Tab-separated table of C-alpha atoms and ligand atoms in Angstrom:
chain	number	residue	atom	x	y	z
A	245	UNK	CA	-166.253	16.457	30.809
A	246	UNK	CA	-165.793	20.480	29.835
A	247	UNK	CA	-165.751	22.697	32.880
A	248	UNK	CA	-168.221	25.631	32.414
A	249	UNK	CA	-166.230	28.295	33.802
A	250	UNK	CA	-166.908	32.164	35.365
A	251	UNK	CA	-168.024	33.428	32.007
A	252	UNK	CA	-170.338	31.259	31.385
A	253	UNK	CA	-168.621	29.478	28.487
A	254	UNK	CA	-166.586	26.086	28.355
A	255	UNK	CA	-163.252	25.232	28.917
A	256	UNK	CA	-162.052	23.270	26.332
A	257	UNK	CA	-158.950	21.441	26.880
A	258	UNK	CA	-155.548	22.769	25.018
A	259	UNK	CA	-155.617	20.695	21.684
A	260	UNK	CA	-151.664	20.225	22.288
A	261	UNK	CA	-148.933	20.766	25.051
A	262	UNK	CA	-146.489	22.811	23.792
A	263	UNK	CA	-142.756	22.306	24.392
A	264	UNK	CA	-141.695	25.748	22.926
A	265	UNK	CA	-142.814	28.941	22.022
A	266	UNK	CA	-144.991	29.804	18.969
A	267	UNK	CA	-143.312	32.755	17.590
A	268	UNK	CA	-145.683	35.113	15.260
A	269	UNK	CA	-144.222	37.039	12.646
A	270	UNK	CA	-145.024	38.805	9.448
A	271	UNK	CA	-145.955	42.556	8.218
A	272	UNK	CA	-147.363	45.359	10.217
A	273	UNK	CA	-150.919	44.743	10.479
A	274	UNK	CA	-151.189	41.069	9.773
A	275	UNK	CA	-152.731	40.371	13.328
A	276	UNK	CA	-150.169	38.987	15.290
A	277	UNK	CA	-150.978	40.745	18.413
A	278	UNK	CA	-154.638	40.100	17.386
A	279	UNK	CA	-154.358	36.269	16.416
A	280	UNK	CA	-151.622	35.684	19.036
A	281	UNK	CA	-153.518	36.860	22.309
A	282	UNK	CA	-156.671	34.423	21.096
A	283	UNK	CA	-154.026	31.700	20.047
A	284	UNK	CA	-152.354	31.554	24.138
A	285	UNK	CA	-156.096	31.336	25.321
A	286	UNK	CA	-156.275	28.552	22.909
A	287	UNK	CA	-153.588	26.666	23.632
A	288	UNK	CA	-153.475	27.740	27.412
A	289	UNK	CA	-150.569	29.460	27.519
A	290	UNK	CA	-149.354	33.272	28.364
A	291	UNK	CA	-149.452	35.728	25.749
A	292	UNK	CA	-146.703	38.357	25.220
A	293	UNK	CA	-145.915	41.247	22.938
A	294	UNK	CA	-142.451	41.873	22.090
A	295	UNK	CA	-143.288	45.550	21.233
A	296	UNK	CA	-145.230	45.668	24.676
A	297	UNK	CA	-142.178	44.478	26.336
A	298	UNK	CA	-140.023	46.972	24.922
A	299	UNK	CA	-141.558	50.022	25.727
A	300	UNK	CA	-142.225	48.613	29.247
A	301	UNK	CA	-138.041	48.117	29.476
A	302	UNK	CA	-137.556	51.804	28.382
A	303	UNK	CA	-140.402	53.449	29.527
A	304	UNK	CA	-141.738	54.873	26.666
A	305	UNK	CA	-143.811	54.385	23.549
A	306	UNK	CA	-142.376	52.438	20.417
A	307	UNK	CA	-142.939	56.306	18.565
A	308	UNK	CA	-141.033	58.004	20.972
A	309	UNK	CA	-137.817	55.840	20.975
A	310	UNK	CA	-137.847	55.652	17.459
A	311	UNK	CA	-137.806	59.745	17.505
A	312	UNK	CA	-135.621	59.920	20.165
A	313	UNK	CA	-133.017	57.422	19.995
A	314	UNK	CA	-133.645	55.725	16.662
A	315	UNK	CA	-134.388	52.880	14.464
A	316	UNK	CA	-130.843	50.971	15.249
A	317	UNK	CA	-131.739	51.794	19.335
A	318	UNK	CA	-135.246	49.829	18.576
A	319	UNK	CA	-134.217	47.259	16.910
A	320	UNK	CA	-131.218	46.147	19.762
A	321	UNK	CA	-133.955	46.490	21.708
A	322	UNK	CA	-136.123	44.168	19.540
A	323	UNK	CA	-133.250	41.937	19.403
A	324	UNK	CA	-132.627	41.770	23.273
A	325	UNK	CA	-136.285	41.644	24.134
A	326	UNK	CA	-137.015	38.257	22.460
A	327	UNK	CA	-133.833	36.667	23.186
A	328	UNK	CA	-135.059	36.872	26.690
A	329	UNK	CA	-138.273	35.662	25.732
A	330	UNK	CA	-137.204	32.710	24.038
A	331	UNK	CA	-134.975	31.738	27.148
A	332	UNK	CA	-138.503	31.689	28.687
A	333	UNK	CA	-141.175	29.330	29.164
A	334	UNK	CA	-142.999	28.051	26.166
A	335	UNK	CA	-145.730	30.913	25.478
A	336	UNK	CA	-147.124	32.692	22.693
A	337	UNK	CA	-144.973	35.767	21.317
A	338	UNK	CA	-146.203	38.284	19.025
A	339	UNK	CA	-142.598	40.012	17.472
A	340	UNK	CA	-142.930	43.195	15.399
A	341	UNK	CA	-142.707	43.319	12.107
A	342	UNK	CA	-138.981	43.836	11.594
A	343	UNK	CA	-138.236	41.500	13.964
A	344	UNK	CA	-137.504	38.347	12.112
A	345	UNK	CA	-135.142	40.245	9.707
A	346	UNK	CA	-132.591	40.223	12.295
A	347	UNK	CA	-129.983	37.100	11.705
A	348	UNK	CA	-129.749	36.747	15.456
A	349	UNK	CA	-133.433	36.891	16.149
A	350	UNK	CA	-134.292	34.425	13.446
A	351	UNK	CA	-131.331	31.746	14.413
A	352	UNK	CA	-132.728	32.268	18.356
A	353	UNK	CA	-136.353	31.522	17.000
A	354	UNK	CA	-135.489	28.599	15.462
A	355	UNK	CA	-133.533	26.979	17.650
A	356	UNK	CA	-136.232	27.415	20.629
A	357	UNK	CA	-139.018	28.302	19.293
A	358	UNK	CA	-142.007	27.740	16.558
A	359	UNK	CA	-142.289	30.229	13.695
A	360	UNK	CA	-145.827	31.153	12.169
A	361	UNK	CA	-145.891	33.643	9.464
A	362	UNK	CA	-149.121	35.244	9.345
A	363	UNK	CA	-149.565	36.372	5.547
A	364	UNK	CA	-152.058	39.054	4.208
A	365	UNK	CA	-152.318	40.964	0.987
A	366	UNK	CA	-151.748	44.678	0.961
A	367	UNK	CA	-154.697	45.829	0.864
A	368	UNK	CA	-155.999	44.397	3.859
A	369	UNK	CA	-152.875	45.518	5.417
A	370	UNK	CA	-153.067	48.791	4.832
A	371	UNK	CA	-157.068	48.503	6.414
A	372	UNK	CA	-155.770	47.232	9.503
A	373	UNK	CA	-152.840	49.490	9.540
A	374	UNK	CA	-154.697	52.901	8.948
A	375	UNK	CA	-156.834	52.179	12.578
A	376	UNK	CA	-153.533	53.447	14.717
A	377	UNK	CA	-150.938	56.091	13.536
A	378	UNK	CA	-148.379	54.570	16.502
A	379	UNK	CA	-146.388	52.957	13.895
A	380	UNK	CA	-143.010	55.217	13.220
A	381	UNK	CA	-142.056	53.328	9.708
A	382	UNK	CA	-145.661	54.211	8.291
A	383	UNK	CA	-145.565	57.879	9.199
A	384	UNK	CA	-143.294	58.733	6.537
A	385	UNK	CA	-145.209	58.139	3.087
A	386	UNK	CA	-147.894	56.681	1.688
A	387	UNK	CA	-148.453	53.435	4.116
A	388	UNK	CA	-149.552	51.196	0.957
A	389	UNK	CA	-146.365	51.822	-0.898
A	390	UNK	CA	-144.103	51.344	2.197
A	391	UNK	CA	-145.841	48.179	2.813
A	392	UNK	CA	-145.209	46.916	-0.659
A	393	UNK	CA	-141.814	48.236	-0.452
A	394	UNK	CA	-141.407	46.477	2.790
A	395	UNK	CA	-143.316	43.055	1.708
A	396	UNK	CA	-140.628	42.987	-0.836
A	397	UNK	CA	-137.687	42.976	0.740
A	398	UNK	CA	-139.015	40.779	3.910
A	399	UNK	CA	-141.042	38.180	2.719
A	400	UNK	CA	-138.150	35.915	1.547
A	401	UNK	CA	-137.087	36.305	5.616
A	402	UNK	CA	-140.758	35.452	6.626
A	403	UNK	CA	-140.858	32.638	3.992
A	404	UNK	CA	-138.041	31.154	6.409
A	405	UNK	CA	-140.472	30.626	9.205
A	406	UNK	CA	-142.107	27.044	9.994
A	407	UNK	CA	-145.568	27.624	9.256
A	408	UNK	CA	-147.578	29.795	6.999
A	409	UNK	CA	-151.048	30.653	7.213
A	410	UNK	CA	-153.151	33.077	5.786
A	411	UNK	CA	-154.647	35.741	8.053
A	412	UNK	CA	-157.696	36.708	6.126
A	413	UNK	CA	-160.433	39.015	7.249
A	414	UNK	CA	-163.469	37.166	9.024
A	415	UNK	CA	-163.569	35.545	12.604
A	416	UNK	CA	-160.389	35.746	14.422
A	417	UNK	CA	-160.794	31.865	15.315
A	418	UNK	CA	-160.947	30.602	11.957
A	419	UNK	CA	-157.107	31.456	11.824
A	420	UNK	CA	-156.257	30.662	15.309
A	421	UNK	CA	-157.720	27.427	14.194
A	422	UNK	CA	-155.710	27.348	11.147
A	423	UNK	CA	-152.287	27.738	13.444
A	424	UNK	CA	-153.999	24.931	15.940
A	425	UNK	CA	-153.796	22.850	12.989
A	426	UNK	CA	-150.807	23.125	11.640
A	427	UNK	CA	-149.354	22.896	14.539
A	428	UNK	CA	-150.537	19.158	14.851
A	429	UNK	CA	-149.648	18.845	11.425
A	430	UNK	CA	-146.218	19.549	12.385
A	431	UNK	CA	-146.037	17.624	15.276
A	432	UNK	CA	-147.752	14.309	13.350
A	433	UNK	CA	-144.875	14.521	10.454
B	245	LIG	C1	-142.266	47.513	12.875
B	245	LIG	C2	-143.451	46.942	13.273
B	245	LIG	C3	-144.126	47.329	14.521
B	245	LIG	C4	-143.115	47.848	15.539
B	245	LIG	C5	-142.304	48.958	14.933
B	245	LIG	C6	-141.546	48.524	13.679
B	245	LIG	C7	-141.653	47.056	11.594
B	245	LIG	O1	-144.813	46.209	15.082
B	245	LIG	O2	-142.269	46.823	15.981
B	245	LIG	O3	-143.178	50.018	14.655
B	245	LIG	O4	-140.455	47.287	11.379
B	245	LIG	O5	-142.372	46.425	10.775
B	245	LIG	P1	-146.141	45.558	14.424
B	245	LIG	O6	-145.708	44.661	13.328
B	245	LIG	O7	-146.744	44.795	15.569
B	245	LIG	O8	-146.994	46.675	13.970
């Protein structure tokens, strides 16, 4: 039987056990953090945010080391963030964007992990995007064209990733479920 728990609501068993991490990746306001946080409740598992984890190691915003030490500082970073991660227990990682461009980052990710590429169109990227202005790579042009511009060149990296589902406006769940399912499609083949 489902346990009501302290909210009120039901606990409804994890619809699989996971034996590695579900790593989300894709463009700068696809929802990873979003879809990912709601996707570890789901599957009853810890949630964490690379981009999170790296301004907790240097003790400052994503912004600020971009202005202060630079892109190529961020992205070692990045790179040494989710290798750590992925040595980790299975969980639910959200990566930024330009995470999965890196060779080493991708070839770590698929040896202990599950990709999910969480596609949008551009325009409701550049919706979600416009909310926050803490996002160094948009702050230098128009945000619609960088995104295309940056679509472009990362997609075919994305496109490498083990799932892909569409992260279209509307509830939240109704892509969580989408992963959920996949996922057991996966597992099934
Ligand atoms: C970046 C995406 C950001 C963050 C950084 C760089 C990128 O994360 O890592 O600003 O290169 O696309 P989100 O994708 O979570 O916004």
């Amino acid at each position: 039987m489902d346990k009501v728990n302290d909210e009120g609501t039901v606990d409804v068993p994890p619809p699989i056990h996971l034996e590695k991490s579900i790593v989300l990746v894709g463009l700068m306001g696809a929802g990873k953090t979003t879809i990912g946080r709601r996707l570890a409740k789901r599957l009853g598992v810890s949630f964490i945010d690379a981009d999170s984890e790296i301004e907790k190691a240097a003790g400052c915003s994503i912004k600020d080391i971009f202005e202060c030490y630079g892109e190529a500082a961020f992205r070692e970073g990045e790179r040494r963030v989710i290798c750590r991660l992925m040595a980790g227990p299975p969980q639910v990682v959200a990566t930024g964007g330009g995470a999965f461009m890196d060779a080493e980052t991708r070839r770590r990710v698929k040896e202990s992990g599950v990709s999910v590429w969480l596609k949008a169109d551009i325009k409701t990227l550049v919706a979600r995007v416009s909310k926050r202005d803490t996002r160094p790579l948009l702050s230098t042009g128009d945000p619609e064209a960088i995104l295309r511009d940056l679509a472009e060149k990362r997609n075919p990296f994305y496109a490498e990733a083990d799932i892909h589902v569409e992260s279209r406006d509307g509830p939240h769940e109704t892509v969580v479920e989408a992963v959920v399912e996949a996922l057991k499609k996966r597992r099934a083949a």
